[in-house]
CSV table of C-alpha atoms in Angstrom, one decimal:
chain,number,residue,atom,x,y,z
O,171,UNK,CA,108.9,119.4,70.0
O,172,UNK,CA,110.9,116.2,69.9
O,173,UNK,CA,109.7,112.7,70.5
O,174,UNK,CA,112.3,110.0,71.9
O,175,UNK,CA,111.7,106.5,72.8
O,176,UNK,CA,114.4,105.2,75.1
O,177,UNK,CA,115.0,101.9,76.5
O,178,UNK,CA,116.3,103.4,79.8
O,179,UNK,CA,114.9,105.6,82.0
O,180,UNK,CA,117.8,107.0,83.3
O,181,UNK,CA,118.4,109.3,79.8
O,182,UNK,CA,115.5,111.2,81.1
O,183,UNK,CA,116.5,113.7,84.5
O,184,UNK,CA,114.7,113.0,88.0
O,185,UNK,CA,113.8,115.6,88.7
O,186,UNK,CA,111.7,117.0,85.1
O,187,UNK,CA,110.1,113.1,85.2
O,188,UNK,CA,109.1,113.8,88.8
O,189,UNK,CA,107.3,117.2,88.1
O,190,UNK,CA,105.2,115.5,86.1
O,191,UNK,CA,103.8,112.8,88.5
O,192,UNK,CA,100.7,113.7,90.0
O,193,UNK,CA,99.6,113.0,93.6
O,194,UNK,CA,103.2,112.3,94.7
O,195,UNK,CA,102.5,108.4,93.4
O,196,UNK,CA,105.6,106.3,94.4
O,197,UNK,CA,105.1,103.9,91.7
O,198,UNK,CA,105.5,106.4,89.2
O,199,UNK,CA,108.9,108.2,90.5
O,200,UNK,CA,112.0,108.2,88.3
O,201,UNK,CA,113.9,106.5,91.2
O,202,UNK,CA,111.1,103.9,91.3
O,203,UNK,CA,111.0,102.8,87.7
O,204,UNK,CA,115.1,103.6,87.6
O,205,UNK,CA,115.4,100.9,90.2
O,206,UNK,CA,113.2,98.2,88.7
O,207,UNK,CA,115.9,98.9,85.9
O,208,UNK,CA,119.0,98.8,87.4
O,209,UNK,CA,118.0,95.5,89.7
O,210,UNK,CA,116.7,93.5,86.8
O,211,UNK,CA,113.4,93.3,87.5
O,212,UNK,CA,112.5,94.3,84.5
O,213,UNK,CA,114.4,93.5,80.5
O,214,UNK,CA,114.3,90.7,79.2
O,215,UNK,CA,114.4,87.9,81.7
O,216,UNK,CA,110.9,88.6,82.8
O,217,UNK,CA,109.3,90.0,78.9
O,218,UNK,CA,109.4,93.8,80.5
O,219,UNK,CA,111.6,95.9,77.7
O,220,UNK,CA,111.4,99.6,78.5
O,221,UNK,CA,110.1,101.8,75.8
O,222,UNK,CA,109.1,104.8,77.8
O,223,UNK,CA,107.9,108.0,75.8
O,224,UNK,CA,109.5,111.4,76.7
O,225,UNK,CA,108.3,114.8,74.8
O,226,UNK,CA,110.6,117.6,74.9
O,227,UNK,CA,110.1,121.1,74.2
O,228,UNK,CA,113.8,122.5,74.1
O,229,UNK,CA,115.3,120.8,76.8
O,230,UNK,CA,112.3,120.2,79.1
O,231,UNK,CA,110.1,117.5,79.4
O,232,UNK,CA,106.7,118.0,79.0
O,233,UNK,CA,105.1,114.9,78.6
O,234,UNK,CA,105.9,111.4,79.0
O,235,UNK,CA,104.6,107.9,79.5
O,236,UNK,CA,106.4,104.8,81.0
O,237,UNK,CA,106.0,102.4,78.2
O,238,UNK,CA,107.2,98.5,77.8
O,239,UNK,CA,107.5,96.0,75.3
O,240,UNK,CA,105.8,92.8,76.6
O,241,UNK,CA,106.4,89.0,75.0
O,242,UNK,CA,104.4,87.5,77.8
O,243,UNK,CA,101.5,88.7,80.2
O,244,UNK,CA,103.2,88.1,83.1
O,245,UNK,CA,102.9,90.7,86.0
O,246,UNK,CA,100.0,93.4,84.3
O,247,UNK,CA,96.9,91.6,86.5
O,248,UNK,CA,94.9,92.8,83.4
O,249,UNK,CA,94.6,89.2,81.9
O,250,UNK,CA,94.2,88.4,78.1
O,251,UNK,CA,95.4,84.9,77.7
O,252,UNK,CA,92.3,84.4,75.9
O,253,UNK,CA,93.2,87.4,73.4
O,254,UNK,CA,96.1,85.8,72.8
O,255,UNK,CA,94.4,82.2,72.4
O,256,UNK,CA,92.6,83.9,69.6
O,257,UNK,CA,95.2,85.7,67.5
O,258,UNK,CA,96.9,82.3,67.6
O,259,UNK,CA,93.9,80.3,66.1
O,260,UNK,CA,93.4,83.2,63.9
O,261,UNK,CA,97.4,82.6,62.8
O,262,UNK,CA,97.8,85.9,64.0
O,263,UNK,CA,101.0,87.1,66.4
O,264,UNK,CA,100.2,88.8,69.5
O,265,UNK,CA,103.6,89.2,71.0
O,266,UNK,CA,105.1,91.5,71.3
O,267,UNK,CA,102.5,94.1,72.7
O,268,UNK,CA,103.1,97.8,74.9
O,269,UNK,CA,101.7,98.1,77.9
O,270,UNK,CA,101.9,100.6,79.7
O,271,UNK,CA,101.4,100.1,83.3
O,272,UNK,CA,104.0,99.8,86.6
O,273,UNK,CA,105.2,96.5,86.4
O,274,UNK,CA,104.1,93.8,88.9
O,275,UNK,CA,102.0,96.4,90.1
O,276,UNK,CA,97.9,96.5,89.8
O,277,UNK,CA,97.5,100.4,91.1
O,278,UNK,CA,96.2,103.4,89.9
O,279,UNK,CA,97.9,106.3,88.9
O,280,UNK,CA,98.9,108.2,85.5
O,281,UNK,CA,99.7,107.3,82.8
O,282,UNK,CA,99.9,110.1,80.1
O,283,UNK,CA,102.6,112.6,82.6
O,284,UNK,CA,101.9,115.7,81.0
O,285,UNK,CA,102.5,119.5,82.0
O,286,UNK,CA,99.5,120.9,83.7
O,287,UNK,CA,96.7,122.9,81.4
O,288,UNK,CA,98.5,121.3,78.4
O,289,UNK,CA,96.5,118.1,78.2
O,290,UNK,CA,94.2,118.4,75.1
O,291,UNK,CA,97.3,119.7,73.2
O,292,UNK,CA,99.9,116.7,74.9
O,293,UNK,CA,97.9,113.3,75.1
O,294,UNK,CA,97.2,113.1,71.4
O,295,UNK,CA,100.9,113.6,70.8
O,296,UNK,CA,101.4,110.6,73.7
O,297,UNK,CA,98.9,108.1,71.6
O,298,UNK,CA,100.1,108.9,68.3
O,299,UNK,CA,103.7,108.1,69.3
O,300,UNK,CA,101.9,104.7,70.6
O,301,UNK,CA,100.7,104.2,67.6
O,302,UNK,CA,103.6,105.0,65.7
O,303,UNK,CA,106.3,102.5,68.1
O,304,UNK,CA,103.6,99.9,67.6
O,305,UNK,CA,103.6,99.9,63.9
O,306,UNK,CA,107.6,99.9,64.3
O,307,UNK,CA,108.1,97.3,66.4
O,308,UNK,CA,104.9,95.2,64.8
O,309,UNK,CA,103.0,95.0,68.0
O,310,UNK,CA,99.7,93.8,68.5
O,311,UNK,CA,98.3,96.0,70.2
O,312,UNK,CA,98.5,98.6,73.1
O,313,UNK,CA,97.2,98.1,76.6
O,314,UNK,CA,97.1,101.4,79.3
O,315,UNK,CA,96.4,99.3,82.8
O,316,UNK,CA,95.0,101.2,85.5
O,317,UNK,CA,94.9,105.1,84.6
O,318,UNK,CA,93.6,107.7,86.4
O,319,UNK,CA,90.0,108.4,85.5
O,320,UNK,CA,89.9,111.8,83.7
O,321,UNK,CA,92.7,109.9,81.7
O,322,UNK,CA,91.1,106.4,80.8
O,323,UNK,CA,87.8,108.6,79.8
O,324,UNK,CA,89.7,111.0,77.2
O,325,UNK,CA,91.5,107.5,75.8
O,326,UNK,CA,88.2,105.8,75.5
O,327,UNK,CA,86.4,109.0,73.5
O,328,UNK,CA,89.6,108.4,71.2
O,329,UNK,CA,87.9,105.0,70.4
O,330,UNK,CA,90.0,102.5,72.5
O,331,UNK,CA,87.9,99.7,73.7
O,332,UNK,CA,87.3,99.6,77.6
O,333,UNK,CA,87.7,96.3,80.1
O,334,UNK,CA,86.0,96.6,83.4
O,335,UNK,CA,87.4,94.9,86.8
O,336,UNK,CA,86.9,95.0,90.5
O,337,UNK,CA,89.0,95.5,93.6
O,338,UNK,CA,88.3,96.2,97.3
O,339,UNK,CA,89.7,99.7,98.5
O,340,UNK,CA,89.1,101.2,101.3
O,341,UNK,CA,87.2,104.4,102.0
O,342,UNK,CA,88.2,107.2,104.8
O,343,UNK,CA,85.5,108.5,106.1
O,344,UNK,CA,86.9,111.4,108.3
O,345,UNK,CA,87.6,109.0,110.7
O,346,UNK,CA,89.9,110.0,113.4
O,347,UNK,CA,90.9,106.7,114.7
O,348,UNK,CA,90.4,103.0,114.3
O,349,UNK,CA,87.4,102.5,116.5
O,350,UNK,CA,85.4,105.7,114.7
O,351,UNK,CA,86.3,103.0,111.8
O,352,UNK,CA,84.8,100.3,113.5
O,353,UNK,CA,81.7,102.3,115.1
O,354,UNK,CA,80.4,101.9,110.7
O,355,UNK,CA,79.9,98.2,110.5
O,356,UNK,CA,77.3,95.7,111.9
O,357,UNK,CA,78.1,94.5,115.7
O,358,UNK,CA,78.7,91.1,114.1
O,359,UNK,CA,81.8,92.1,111.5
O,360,UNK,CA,82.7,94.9,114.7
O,361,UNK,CA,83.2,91.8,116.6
O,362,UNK,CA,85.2,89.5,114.4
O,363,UNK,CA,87.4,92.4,113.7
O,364,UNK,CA,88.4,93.2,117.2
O,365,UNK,CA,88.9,89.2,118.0
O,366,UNK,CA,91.3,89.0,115.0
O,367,UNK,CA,93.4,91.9,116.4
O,368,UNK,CA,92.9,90.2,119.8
O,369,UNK,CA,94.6,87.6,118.7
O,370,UNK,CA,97.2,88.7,117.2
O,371,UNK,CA,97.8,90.6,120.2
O,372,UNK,CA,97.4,87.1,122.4
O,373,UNK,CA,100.0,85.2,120.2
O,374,UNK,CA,102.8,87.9,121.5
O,375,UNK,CA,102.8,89.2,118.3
O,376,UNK,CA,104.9,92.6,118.2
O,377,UNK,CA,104.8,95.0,115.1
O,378,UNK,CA,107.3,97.6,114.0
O,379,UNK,CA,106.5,100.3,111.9
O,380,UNK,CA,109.3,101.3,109.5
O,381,UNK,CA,109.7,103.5,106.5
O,382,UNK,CA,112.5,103.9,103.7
O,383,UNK,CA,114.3,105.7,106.3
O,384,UNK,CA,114.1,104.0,109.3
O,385,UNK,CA,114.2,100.1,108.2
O,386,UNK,CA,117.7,99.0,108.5
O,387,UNK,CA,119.6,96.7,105.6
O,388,UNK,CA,118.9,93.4,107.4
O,389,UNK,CA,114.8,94.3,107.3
O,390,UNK,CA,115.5,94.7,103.8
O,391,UNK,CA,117.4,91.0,103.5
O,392,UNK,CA,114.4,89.7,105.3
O,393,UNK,CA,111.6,91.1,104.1
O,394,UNK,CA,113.0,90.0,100.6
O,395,UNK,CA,113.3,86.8,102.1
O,396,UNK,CA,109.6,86.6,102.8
O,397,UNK,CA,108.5,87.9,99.5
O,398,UNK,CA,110.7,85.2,97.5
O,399,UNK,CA,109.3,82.6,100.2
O,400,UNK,CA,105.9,83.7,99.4
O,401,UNK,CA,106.0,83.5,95.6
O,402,UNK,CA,108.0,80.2,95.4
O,403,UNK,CA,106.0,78.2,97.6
O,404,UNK,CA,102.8,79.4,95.3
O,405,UNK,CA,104.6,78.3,92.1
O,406,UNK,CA,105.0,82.3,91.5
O,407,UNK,CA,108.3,84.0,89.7
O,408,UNK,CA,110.1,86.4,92.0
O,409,UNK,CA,110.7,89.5,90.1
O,410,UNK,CA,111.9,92.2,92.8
O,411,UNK,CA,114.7,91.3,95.1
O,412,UNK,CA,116.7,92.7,97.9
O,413,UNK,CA,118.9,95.1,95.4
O,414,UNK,CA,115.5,96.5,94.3
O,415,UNK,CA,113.9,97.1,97.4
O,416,UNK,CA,116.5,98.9,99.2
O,417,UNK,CA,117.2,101.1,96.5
O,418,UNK,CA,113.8,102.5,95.9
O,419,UNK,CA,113.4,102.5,99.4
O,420,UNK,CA,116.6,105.0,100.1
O,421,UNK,CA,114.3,107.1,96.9
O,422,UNK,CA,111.2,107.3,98.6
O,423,UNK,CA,111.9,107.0,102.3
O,424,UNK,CA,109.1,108.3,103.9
O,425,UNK,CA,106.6,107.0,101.1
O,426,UNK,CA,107.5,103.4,102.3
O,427,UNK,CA,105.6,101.7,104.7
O,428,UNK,CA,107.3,98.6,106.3
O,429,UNK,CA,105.5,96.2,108.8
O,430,UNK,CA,107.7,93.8,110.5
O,431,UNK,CA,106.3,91.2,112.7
O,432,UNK,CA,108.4,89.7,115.4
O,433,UNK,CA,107.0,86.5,117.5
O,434,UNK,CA,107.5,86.1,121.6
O,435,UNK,CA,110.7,85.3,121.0
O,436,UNK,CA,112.1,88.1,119.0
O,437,UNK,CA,112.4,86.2,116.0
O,438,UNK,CA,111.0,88.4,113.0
O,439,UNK,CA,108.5,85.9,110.8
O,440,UNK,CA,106.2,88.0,108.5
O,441,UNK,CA,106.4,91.3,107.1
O,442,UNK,CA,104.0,93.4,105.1
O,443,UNK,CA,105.3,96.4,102.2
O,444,UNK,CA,102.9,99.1,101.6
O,445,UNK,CA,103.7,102.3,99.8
O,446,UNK,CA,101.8,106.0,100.0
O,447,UNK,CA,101.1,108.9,97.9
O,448,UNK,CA,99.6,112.6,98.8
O,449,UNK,CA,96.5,111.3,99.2
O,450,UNK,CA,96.4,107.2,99.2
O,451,UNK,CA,98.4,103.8,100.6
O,452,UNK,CA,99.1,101.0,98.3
O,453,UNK,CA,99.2,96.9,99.8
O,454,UNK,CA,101.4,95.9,97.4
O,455,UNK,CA,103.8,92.6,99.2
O,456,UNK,CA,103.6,90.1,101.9
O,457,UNK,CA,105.4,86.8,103.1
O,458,UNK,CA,105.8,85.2,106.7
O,459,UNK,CA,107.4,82.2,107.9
O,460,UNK,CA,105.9,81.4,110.8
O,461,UNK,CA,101.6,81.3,111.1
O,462,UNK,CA,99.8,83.1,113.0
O,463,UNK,CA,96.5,83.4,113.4
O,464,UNK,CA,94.6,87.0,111.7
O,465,UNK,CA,99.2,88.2,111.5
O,466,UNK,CA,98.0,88.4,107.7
O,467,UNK,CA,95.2,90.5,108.4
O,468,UNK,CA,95.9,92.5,110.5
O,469,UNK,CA,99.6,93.5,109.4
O,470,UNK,CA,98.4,93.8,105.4
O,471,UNK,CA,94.8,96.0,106.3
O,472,UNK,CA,94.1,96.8,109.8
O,473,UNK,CA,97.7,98.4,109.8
O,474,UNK,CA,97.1,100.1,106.8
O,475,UNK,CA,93.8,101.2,108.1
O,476,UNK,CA,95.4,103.1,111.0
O,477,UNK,CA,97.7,104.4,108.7
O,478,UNK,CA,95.5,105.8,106.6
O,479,UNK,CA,93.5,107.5,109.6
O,480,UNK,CA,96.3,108.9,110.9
O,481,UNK,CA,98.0,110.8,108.4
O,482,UNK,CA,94.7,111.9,106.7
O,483,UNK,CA,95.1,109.1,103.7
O,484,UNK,CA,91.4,109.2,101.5
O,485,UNK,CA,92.1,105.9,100.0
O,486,UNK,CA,93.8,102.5,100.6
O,487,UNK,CA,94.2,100.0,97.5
O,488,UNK,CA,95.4,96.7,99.0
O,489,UNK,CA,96.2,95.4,95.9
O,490,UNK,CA,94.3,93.2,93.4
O,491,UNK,CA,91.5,90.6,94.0
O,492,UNK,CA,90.5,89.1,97.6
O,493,UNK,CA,86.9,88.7,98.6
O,494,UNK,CA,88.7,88.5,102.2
O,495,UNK,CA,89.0,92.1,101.7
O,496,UNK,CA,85.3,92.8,101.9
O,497,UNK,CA,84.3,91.5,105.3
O,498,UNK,CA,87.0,94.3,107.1
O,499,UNK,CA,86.1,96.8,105.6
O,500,UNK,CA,86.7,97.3,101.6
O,501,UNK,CA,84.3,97.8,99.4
O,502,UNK,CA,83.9,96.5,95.5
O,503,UNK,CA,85.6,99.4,93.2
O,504,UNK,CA,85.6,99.3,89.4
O,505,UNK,CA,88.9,99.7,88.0
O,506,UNK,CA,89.4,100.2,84.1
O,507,UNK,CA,92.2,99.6,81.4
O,508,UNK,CA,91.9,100.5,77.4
O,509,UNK,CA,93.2,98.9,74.7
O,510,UNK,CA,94.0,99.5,71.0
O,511,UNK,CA,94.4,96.9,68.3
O,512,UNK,CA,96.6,97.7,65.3
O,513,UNK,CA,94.9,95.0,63.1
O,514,UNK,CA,91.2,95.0,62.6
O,515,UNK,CA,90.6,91.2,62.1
O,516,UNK,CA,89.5,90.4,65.6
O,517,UNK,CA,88.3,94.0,66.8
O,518,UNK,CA,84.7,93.3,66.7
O,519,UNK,CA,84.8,89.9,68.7
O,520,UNK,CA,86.9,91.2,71.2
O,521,UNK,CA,84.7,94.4,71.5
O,522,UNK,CA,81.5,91.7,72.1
O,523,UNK,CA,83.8,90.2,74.4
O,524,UNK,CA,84.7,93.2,76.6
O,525,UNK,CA,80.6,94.2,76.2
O,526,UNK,CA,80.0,91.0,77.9
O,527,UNK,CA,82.7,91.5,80.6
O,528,UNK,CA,81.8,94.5,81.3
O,529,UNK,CA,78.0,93.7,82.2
O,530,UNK,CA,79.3,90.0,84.5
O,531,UNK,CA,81.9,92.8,86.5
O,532,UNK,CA,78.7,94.9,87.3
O,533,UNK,CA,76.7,91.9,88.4
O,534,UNK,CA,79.8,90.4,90.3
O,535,UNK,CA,80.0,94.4,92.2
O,536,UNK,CA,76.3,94.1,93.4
O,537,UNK,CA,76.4,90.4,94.5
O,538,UNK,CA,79.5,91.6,96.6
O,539,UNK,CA,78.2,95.0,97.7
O,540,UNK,CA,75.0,92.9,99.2
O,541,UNK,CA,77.4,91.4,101.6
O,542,UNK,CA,78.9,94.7,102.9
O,543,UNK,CA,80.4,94.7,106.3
O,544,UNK,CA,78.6,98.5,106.9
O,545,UNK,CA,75.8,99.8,108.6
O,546,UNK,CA,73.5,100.9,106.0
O,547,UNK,CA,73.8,104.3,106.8
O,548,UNK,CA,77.5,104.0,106.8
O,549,UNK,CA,78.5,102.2,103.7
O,550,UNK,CA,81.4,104.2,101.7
O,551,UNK,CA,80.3,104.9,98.5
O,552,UNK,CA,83.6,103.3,95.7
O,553,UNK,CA,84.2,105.6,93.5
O,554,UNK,CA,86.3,105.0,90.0
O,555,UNK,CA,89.8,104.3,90.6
């Protein structure tokens, strides 16, 4: 076999990355990561330096991992500024680590591609070339954000410590449409739900559905517009811009979801980007310019919801954080990321610190779960992500 690290991932072809990608997970397709590349959302404006693993046997790939280079945390939504605190009291460098997640993007998925059956013999061989880029490049450490269960399990019997988080996903319960949905909670969150649709509804509000196919150049322009609105005016660093989005959106087509909102007067002022695999739909963006009241709500979840219900979607991950979340309809999930340090000096206090974390997320999850918007006999039950 032969081991390359490249710094592009357009040395590797489409189509042998793509086999490897479970679930169909956009985030996670060549064209996907290719276009972060080619738009600059990634390199070394923003501290994301591709370093992406590919395995070949001959010339097929048969394993692979999207690695970067990171000299800032900006974008993981794992957070360690308090590692890094340390290692700099210590006198110790902690830049440049890998990471490897989807940039800018807090959702599950894999992260050790591999052919299928080959695992035990292919994810050691994906670690120790971890290992082995990390002593080159003299990084601190290695961080895998967000992996699929099965794979966050096998890297955490290999000895990598474990950090626990929480997010609200949703949970399909066979529903077959929105009101079998809303039929599960208490006739109190029931009613607050139907007046913030009702409201939306009120306000003239009209939505418009679009996918990578159907949403036209100038949706593009503008829904950029609102996502650069939206991280500005929070003191935020727009990474992604209109270049970026219309390229992986011609790559994915029918795995983008695009909610445009347009006011009584035609005037489009909010706009909501959501993206699907086989079996789930990812909140990832959204930006308005014009409030109304419950637009956010209902064009970021109760959209989604439908969506999920009517295509048969098991899961909806609306991205990262938001109590908000809980009271229409998500539920507190544990989410999990592993890390390896290469020096030993600070191993044991940051394993007592991740011990500690671990036990306040599990607290935090039943404080939440008490507040459930469900029936008793009706709550979902989260599952790993």
């Amino acid at each position: 076999m032969q081991i390359q690290i490249l710094s592009s991932i357009d040395v590797i072809n489409p189509q042998q990355w793509n086999a490897l990608v479970q679930d169909a997970n956009p985030f996670l397709q060549h064209g996907f990561l290719a276009a972060l590349e080619h738009h600059g959302c990634v390199g070394e404006k923003f501290g994301w330096l591709p370093r992406h693993i590919a395995v070949f046997e001959g010339a097929e790939l048969v394993a692979a991992m999207p690695l970067y280079e990171k000299h800032n945390s900006y974008g993981e939504f794992v957070f360690d500024q308090a590692w890094a605190n340390a290692y700099q009291q210590q006198g110790l460098r902690y830049f440049p680590k890998l990471v490897s997640a989807i940039p800018y993007t807090p959702a599950s998925g894999q992260r050790c591609l591999v052919q299928a059956g080959r695992e035990a013999e292919l994810y050691p061989l994906l670690l120790s070339a971890v290992t082995q880029v990390a002593e080159a490049l003299q990084a601190s450490s290695f961080h895998c954000l967000f992996a699929v269960s099965e794979q966050q399990e096998w890297l955490q019997r290999q000895g990598l410590l474990t950090r626990h988080d929480c997010q609200f996903h949703w949970y399909n319960q066979d529903y077959t449409c929105f009101d079998d949905f809303l039929a599960t909670l208490t006739a109190k969150k029931r009613k607050n739900l139907k007046q913030e649709r009702r409201k939306v509804q009120d306000a003239g509000v009209q939505l418009r559905l679009l996918d990578g196919h159907s949403a036209s150049a100038a949706d593009w322009e503008q829904f950029a517009f609102f996502y650069r609105h939206t991280f500005e005016s929070k003191w935020g660093v727009p990474t992604l811009n209109v270049g970026f989005f219309q390229a992986m959106a011609q790559v994915l087509g029918a795995q983008v979801v695009l909610v445009m909102a347009d006011n009584a007067a035609g005037e489009c002022i909010a706009g909501s980007l959501m993206f699907r695999s086989a079996s789930r739909l990812y909140g990832r963006h959204w930006g308005c310019t014009e409030y109304v009241d419950s637009l956010h709500f209902e064009a970021c979840y109760y959209q989604g919801i439908e969506y999920c219900i009517r295509h048969g979607l098991q899961v909806f991950e609306p991205g990262a954080q938001g109590e908000h979340k809980v009271p229409r309809g998500f539920v507190p999930t544990l989410t999990r990321s592993s890390h390896w340090l290469r020096d030993d000096a600070l191993y044991a206090a940051i394993a007592r610190h991740t011990a500690y974390e671990r036990d306040a997320v599990a607290q935090y999850m039943a404080q939440v779960q008490a507040h459930s918007p469900y029936r008793p006999e009706c709550l979902p039950l989260a599952r790993l992500a």
